[in-house]
Protein backbone atom coordinates (compact mmCIF):
# COMPACT_ATOMS: atom_id res chain seq x y z
CA TRP A 1 5.70 -9.75 -35.02
CA LYS A 2 4.43 -11.03 -38.33
CA HIS A 3 1.51 -12.78 -36.62
CA SER A 4 0.59 -9.68 -34.59
CA PHE A 5 1.12 -7.19 -37.42
CA PRO A 6 0.77 -8.92 -40.80
CA ASP A 7 0.72 -5.61 -42.70
CA ASP A 8 1.02 -1.84 -42.24
CA LYS A 9 -2.75 -1.42 -42.08
CA ALA A 10 -3.01 -3.82 -39.12
CA MET A 11 -0.12 -2.06 -37.38
CA MET A 12 -1.72 1.37 -37.80
CA SER A 13 -5.05 0.04 -36.48
CA ASP A 14 -3.31 -1.44 -33.42
CA LYS A 15 -1.42 1.79 -32.80
CA ARG A 16 -4.74 3.64 -32.65
CA GLU A 17 -6.12 1.07 -30.18
CA TRP A 18 -3.02 1.26 -28.01
CA THR A 19 -3.19 5.07 -28.00
CA LYS A 20 -6.84 4.93 -26.90
CA GLY A 21 -5.85 2.43 -24.20
CA PHE A 22 -3.11 4.73 -22.90
CA ILE A 23 -5.49 7.68 -22.75
CA GLU A 24 -8.37 5.77 -21.13
CA ASN A 25 -6.14 4.24 -18.46
CA GLY A 26 -4.14 7.32 -17.53
CA VAL A 27 -0.80 6.16 -18.91
CA ARG A 28 0.63 9.53 -19.90
CA SER A 29 4.28 9.61 -18.92
CA VAL A 30 7.38 8.17 -20.53
CA SER A 31 8.36 6.63 -17.19
CA GLN A 32 5.08 4.66 -17.08
CA VAL A 33 5.70 3.28 -20.59
CA ALA A 34 9.32 2.51 -19.65
CA LYS A 35 8.06 0.53 -16.65
CA GLY A 36 5.73 -1.42 -18.98
CA LYS A 37 8.58 -2.12 -21.40
CA ALA A 38 10.79 -3.36 -18.55
CA LYS A 39 8.09 -5.81 -17.45
CA ALA A 40 7.56 -6.86 -21.08
CA ARG A 41 11.25 -7.76 -21.29
CA GLN A 42 10.83 -9.92 -18.19
CA SER A 43 7.82 -11.73 -19.64
CA THR A 44 8.44 -15.28 -20.78
CA SER A 45 5.48 -15.33 -23.14
CA PRO A 46 6.44 -15.77 -26.80
CA PHE A 47 3.45 -13.66 -27.89
CA PHE A 48 3.03 -9.91 -28.27
CA PRO A 49 1.14 -8.63 -25.18
CA SER A 50 -2.41 -7.39 -25.40
CA VAL A 51 -3.14 -3.73 -24.78
CA GLY A 52 -4.68 -4.54 -21.38
CA LEU A 53 -1.73 -6.63 -20.25
CA PHE A 54 0.80 -4.01 -21.29
CA LEU A 55 -1.21 -1.26 -19.57
CA SER A 56 -1.26 -3.28 -16.35
CA TRP A 57 2.53 -3.43 -16.59
CA CYS A 58 2.71 0.37 -16.96
CA LEU A 59 0.68 1.20 -13.87
CA PRO A 60 2.29 0.95 -10.43
CA SER A 61 1.41 -2.01 -8.23
CA LEU A 62 0.40 -1.67 -4.60
CA GLU A 63 3.88 -2.66 -3.48
CA ASP A 64 5.43 -0.01 -5.77
CA VAL A 65 3.74 2.74 -3.74
CA GLY A 66 4.37 1.19 -0.33
CA LEU A 67 1.00 -0.50 0.17
CA PRO A 68 0.77 -4.10 1.37
CA SER A 69 -1.07 -6.69 -0.71
CA VAL A 70 -4.76 -7.21 0.01
CA GLU A 71 -4.03 -10.46 1.82
CA ALA A 72 -1.29 -8.94 3.99
CA ALA A 73 -3.47 -5.92 4.79
CA TYR A 74 -6.38 -8.20 5.76
CA LYS A 75 -4.17 -10.25 8.11
CA GLU A 76 -2.84 -7.05 9.68
CA ALA A 77 -6.36 -5.67 10.16
CA CYS A 78 -7.56 -8.92 11.76
CA CYS A 79 -4.62 -9.16 14.16
CA ALA A 80 -4.25 -5.48 15.10
CA SER A 81 -4.81 -4.47 18.68
CA MET A 82 -4.99 -1.13 20.49
CA GLY A 83 -1.83 0.87 19.93
CA HIS A 84 -0.92 -1.13 16.83
CA GLU A 85 1.52 0.64 14.50
CA TRP A 86 -0.11 0.30 11.09
CA SER A 87 1.98 -0.47 8.01
CA HIS A 88 -0.02 2.16 6.09
CA SER A 89 -2.92 4.46 6.95
CA VAL A 90 -4.95 2.84 4.13
CA VAL A 91 -4.97 -0.44 6.09
CA LEU A 92 -6.27 1.41 9.16
CA LEU A 93 -8.98 3.19 7.18
CA ALA A 94 -10.08 -0.02 5.43
CA SER A 95 -10.20 -1.78 8.80
CA ARG A 96 -12.35 0.97 10.29
CA GLU A 97 -14.63 1.07 7.26
CA THR A 98 -15.12 -2.70 7.35
CA GLY A 99 -15.54 -2.81 11.11
CA SER A 100 -12.56 -3.81 13.20
CA PHE A 101 -14.78 -5.59 15.74
CA ASP A 102 -16.30 -7.79 13.02
CA LEU A 103 -12.91 -8.42 11.38
CA LYS A 104 -11.65 -10.03 14.56
CA ARG A 105 -14.73 -12.15 15.24
CA LEU A 106 -16.53 -13.12 12.03
CA PRO A 107 -15.32 -15.78 9.57
CA GLU A 108 -12.96 -14.81 6.77
CA ARG A 109 -15.41 -15.92 4.08
CA PHE A 110 -17.73 -13.08 5.18
CA MET A 111 -15.24 -10.39 6.08
CA PHE A 112 -12.50 -10.73 3.45
CA PRO A 113 -14.73 -9.67 0.51
CA LYS A 114 -15.94 -6.62 2.44
CA PHE A 115 -12.42 -5.68 3.50
CA LYS A 116 -11.07 -6.24 -0.02
CA LYS A 117 -13.69 -3.94 -1.53
CA ASN A 118 -12.94 -1.16 0.98
CA TYR A 119 -9.17 -1.62 0.71
CA GLU A 120 -9.14 -1.59 -3.10
CA PHE A 121 -11.33 1.52 -3.15
CA LEU A 122 -8.97 3.36 -0.80
CA CYS A 123 -5.92 2.09 -2.69
CA SER A 124 -7.34 3.43 -5.95
CA LYS A 125 -7.66 6.85 -4.32
CA VAL A 126 -4.03 6.73 -3.18
CA MET A 127 -2.83 5.49 -6.58
CA SER A 128 -4.64 8.39 -8.28
CA GLY A 129 -2.81 10.85 -6.04
CA GLU A 130 -5.51 11.70 -3.52
CA ALA A 131 -4.38 12.35 0.02
CA LEU A 132 -6.24 10.38 2.66
CA VAL A 133 -6.61 11.88 6.10
CA VAL A 134 -7.01 9.68 9.14
CA ALA A 135 -9.55 11.52 11.25
CA LEU A 136 -9.06 11.32 14.97
CA PRO A 137 -11.79 12.41 17.37
CA ALA A 138 -11.45 15.93 18.72
CA PRO A 139 -10.59 16.04 22.43
CA GLU A 140 -13.98 17.57 23.30
CA ASP A 141 -15.75 14.67 21.52
CA VAL A 142 -14.15 12.10 23.80
CA ALA A 143 -16.10 11.47 26.97
CA VAL A 144 -13.67 11.43 29.89
CA PRO A 145 -15.26 10.31 33.13
CA LYS A 146 -14.67 12.66 36.05
CA PRO A 147 -13.63 11.13 39.35
CA VAL A 148 -16.19 11.08 42.14
CA GLY A 149 -15.56 10.89 45.83
CA VAL A 150 -15.64 7.61 47.77
CA ALA A 151 -18.89 8.49 49.53
CA LYS A 152 -20.69 9.36 46.28
CA GLY A 153 -19.31 6.21 44.59
CA ASN A 154 -20.58 4.01 47.44
CA ALA A 155 -23.98 5.71 47.24
CA LEU A 156 -24.18 5.03 43.50
CA TRP A 157 -23.34 1.35 44.06
CA ARG A 158 -26.07 1.08 46.74
CA GLU A 159 -28.58 2.45 44.20
CA VAL A 160 -27.45 -0.05 41.59
CA ARG A 161 -27.79 -2.93 44.07
CA LYS A 162 -31.28 -1.77 45.09
CA GLY A 163 -32.29 -1.70 41.42
CA LEU A 164 -31.10 -5.29 40.99
CA GLY A 165 -33.27 -6.45 43.88
């Protein structure tokens, strides 16, 4: 403490900086500060934490709000197939935004940075309290082929074969 706050003037200056940090980073509730204090007690560092480190302890992590880590979300997005039950809708949206076809086929060194950017953007929206809606196509937007009779189907195939030579 004596190294971090050698006198009252230094302590008052730091209190102002910490207050600005709380305001700028959205730490406004007692429960957020309590969470930061709990993590500070778990820290093995012998030094007083910086404002930024303490603020990171106050804010919820992805796992705290039920979101998988970036790495776990990326693996899920790469391995998902039709009918996959997603761990969270954010993973689905990030996969769609990145391009699920490319995620499965292109190398990780190209796709992971793109996926990470999209996933972190969507996670920040969720962490700030925004509701994300997974948009499904309306039934009239989905083209459903209508069955044709056998005779008409055979006629269409003959035309295709003629076109091929």
